PDB file of C-alpha atoms in Angstrom:
ATOM      1  CA  MET G1405       9.213  11.270  -6.649  1.00 90.00           C
ATOM      2  CA  ILE G1406       5.735  12.715  -6.691  1.00 91.00           C
ATOM      3  CA  ALA G1407       4.989  14.043  -3.689  1.00 92.00           C
ATOM      4  CA  LYS G1408       0.704  15.586  -3.313  1.00 94.00           C
ATOM      5  CA  GLU G1409      -2.052  16.475  -1.220  1.00 94.00           C
ATOM      6  CA  ALA G1410      -4.828  14.738  -1.250  1.00 95.00           C
ATOM      7  CA  ARG G1411      -8.236  14.974   1.902  1.00 96.00           C
ATOM      8  CA  VAL G1412     -10.335  12.439   3.030  1.00 96.00           C
ATOM      9  CA  THR G1413     -14.063  13.247   2.131  1.00 98.00           C
ATOM     10  CA  SER G1414     -16.856  12.325   4.736  1.00 98.00           C
ATOM     11  CA  LYS G1415     -17.954   9.071   2.040  1.00 97.00           C
ATOM     12  CA  GLY G1416     -13.504   8.195   3.074  1.00 96.00           C
ATOM     13  CA  GLN G1417     -13.402   8.694  -0.886  1.00 95.00           C
ATOM     14  CA  VAL G1418      -9.602   9.942  -1.671  1.00 94.00           C
ATOM     15  CA  THR G1419      -9.390  11.261  -5.521  1.00 95.00           C
ATOM     16  CA  ILE G1420      -6.232  10.428  -6.465  1.00 94.00           C
ATOM     17  CA  PRO G1421      -3.832  13.469  -7.325  1.00 95.00           C
ATOM     18  CA  LYS G1422      -3.665  13.792 -11.298  1.00 95.00           C
ATOM     19  CA  GLU G1423      -0.670  13.916 -11.335  1.00 95.00           C
ATOM     20  CA  ILE G1424      -0.227  10.750 -10.280  1.00 92.00           C
ATOM     21  CA  ARG G1425      -3.475   8.982 -12.445  1.00 92.00           C
ATOM     22  CA  GLU G1426      -1.434   9.672 -15.390  1.00 92.00           C
ATOM     23  CA  ARG G1427       2.081   8.202 -14.060  1.00 90.00           C
ATOM     24  CA  LEU G1428       0.140   4.718 -12.894  1.00 86.00           C
ATOM     25  CA  GLU G1429      -1.303   4.693 -15.809  1.00 87.00           C
ATOM     26  CA  LEU G1430      -5.377   4.078 -13.668  1.00 90.00           C
ATOM     27  CA  ASP G1431      -8.493   5.143 -15.628  1.00 90.00           C
ATOM     28  CA  ALA G1432     -12.300   4.801 -14.127  1.00 91.00           C
ATOM     29  CA  GLY G1433     -12.360   0.882 -13.309  1.00 89.00           C
ATOM     30  CA  THR G1434      -8.541   0.410 -13.155  1.00 88.00           C
ATOM     31  CA  GLU G1435      -8.460  -1.829  -9.019  1.00 88.00           C
ATOM     32  CA  ILE G1436      -5.690  -0.871  -6.659  1.00 90.00           C
ATOM     33  CA  GLU G1437      -3.954  -1.953  -4.021  1.00 90.00           C
ATOM     34  CA  PHE G1438      -3.278  -0.549  -0.893  1.00 91.00           C
ATOM     35  CA  VAL G1439      -0.572  -2.134   1.518  1.00 93.00           C
ATOM     36  CA  LEU G1440      -0.385  -0.121   5.405  1.00 95.00           C
ATOM     37  CA  ASP G1441       3.386  -1.475   6.890  1.00 95.00           C
ATOM     38  CA  ASP G1442       3.461  -1.353  11.162  1.00 95.00           C
ATOM     39  CA  GLU G1443       5.616   2.752  10.530  1.00 96.00           C
ATOM     40  CA  GLY G1444       2.091   3.630   9.404  1.00 95.00           C
ATOM     41  CA  GLN G1445       2.741   4.181   5.580  1.00 94.00           C
ATOM     42  CA  ILE G1446       0.442   3.622   2.305  1.00 92.00           C
ATOM     43  CA  THR G1447       2.034   2.408  -0.184  1.00 90.00           C
ATOM     44  CA  VAL G1448      -0.996   2.151  -3.236  1.00 88.00           C
ATOM     45  CA  HIS G1449      -0.483   0.199  -6.681  1.00 86.00           C
ATOM     46  CA  ARG G1450      -2.696   0.307  -9.407  1.00 84.00           C
ATOM     47  CA  LYS G1451      -3.216  -4.310  -8.720  1.00 83.00           C
ATOM     48  CA  ARG G1452      -1.797  -6.199 -11.486  1.00 73.00           C
ATOM     49  CA  SER G1453      -4.857  -9.351 -13.002  1.00 73.00           C
ATOM     50  CA  THR G1454      -3.346 -12.769 -12.283  1.00 76.00           C
ATOM     51  CA  MET G1455      -2.023 -13.109 -15.944  1.00 80.00           C
ATOM     52  CA  ALA G1456      -0.353  -9.988 -15.899  1.00 76.00           C
ATOM     53  CA  GLU G1457       1.334 -11.614 -12.695  1.00 76.00           C
ATOM     54  CA  LEU G1458       2.105 -14.614 -13.988  1.00 81.00           C
ATOM     55  CA  HIS G1459       3.495 -13.023 -17.562  1.00 82.00           C
ATOM     56  CA  ALA G1460       5.418 -11.359 -15.175  1.00 80.00           C
ATOM     57  CA  LEU G1461       6.854 -14.573 -13.396  1.00 81.00           C
ATOM     58  CA  ARG G1462       7.727 -16.344 -16.519  1.00 81.00           C
ATOM     59  CA  ASP G1463       9.922 -13.579 -18.350  1.00 82.00           C
ATOM     60  CA  ARG G1464      11.317 -13.499 -14.396  1.00 80.00           C
ATOM     61  CA  LEU G1465      12.333 -17.471 -14.865  1.00 78.00           C
ATOM     62  CA  ALA G1466      13.069 -16.489 -18.716  1.00 78.00           C
ATOM     63  CA  ASP G1467      16.692 -14.171 -16.698  1.00 77.00           C
ATOM     64  CA  HIS G1468      17.295 -17.345 -15.341  1.00 76.00           C
ATOM     65  CA  ASP G1469      18.312 -21.104 -17.557  1.00 77.00           C
ATOM     66  CA  ILE G1470      15.780 -23.069 -15.872  1.00 75.00           C
ATOM     67  CA  ASP G1471      13.372 -25.958 -17.150  1.00 81.00           C
ATOM     68  CA  LEU G1472      10.119 -24.888 -17.221  1.00 78.00           C
ATOM     69  CA  ASP G1473       8.820 -28.168 -18.417  1.00 86.00           C
ATOM     70  CA  GLU G1474      10.945 -30.153 -15.920  1.00 86.00           C
ATOM     71  CA  MET G1475       9.308 -27.503 -13.387  1.00 85.00           C
ATOM     72  CA  ARG G1476       5.676 -28.329 -13.932  1.00 89.00           C
ATOM     73  CA  ALA G1477       6.503 -31.624 -14.212  1.00 91.00           C
ATOM     74  CA  ALA G1478       8.432 -31.738 -10.326  1.00 90.00           C
ATOM     75  CA  SER G1479       5.151 -28.791  -9.323  1.00 90.00           C
ATOM     76  CA  LYS G1480       3.044 -32.124 -10.285  1.00 90.00           C
ATOM     77  CA  ARG G1481       4.693 -34.693  -8.891  1.00 90.00           C
ATOM     78  CA  ALA G1482       5.070 -32.760  -5.608  1.00 90.00           C
ATOM     79  CA  TRP G1483       1.170 -32.191  -5.162  1.00 89.00           C
ATOM     80  CA  ALA G1484       0.400 -35.820  -5.965  1.00 88.00           C
ATOM     81  CA  ASP G1485       2.457 -37.003  -3.247  1.00 86.00           C
ATOM     82  CA  GLN G1486       1.276 -34.272  -1.337  1.00 85.00           C
ATOM     83  CA  ALA G1487      -1.988 -35.588  -2.109  1.00 81.00           C
ATOM     84  CA  GLY G1488      -0.903 -39.207  -1.443  1.00 79.00           C
ATOM     85  CA  PHE G1489      -1.480 -40.037  -5.549  1.00 75.00           C
ATOM     86  CA  GLU G1490       1.510 -42.390  -7.428  1.00 62.00           C
ATOM     87  CA  SER G1491       3.137 -40.544  -9.745  1.00 50.00           C
TER      88      SER G1491
END
């Protein structure tokens, strides 16, 4: 675990400590996400692109014995049923 301190500027900006930037592989322009829980704890994550999230989901599904083509067909049928179309 890494614990570092930072100061909020008058503009509300915070410089992420170098060791944390390096660990998260954050470069200028990298999007990050702040999550504030009910207890006031903030978690900072490197924001993943939608494609990266889809690839991660595909990889997780590949770890299971799931027929992706059948899952895709079932999803299309469910959407068609919900929309009132015949599948």
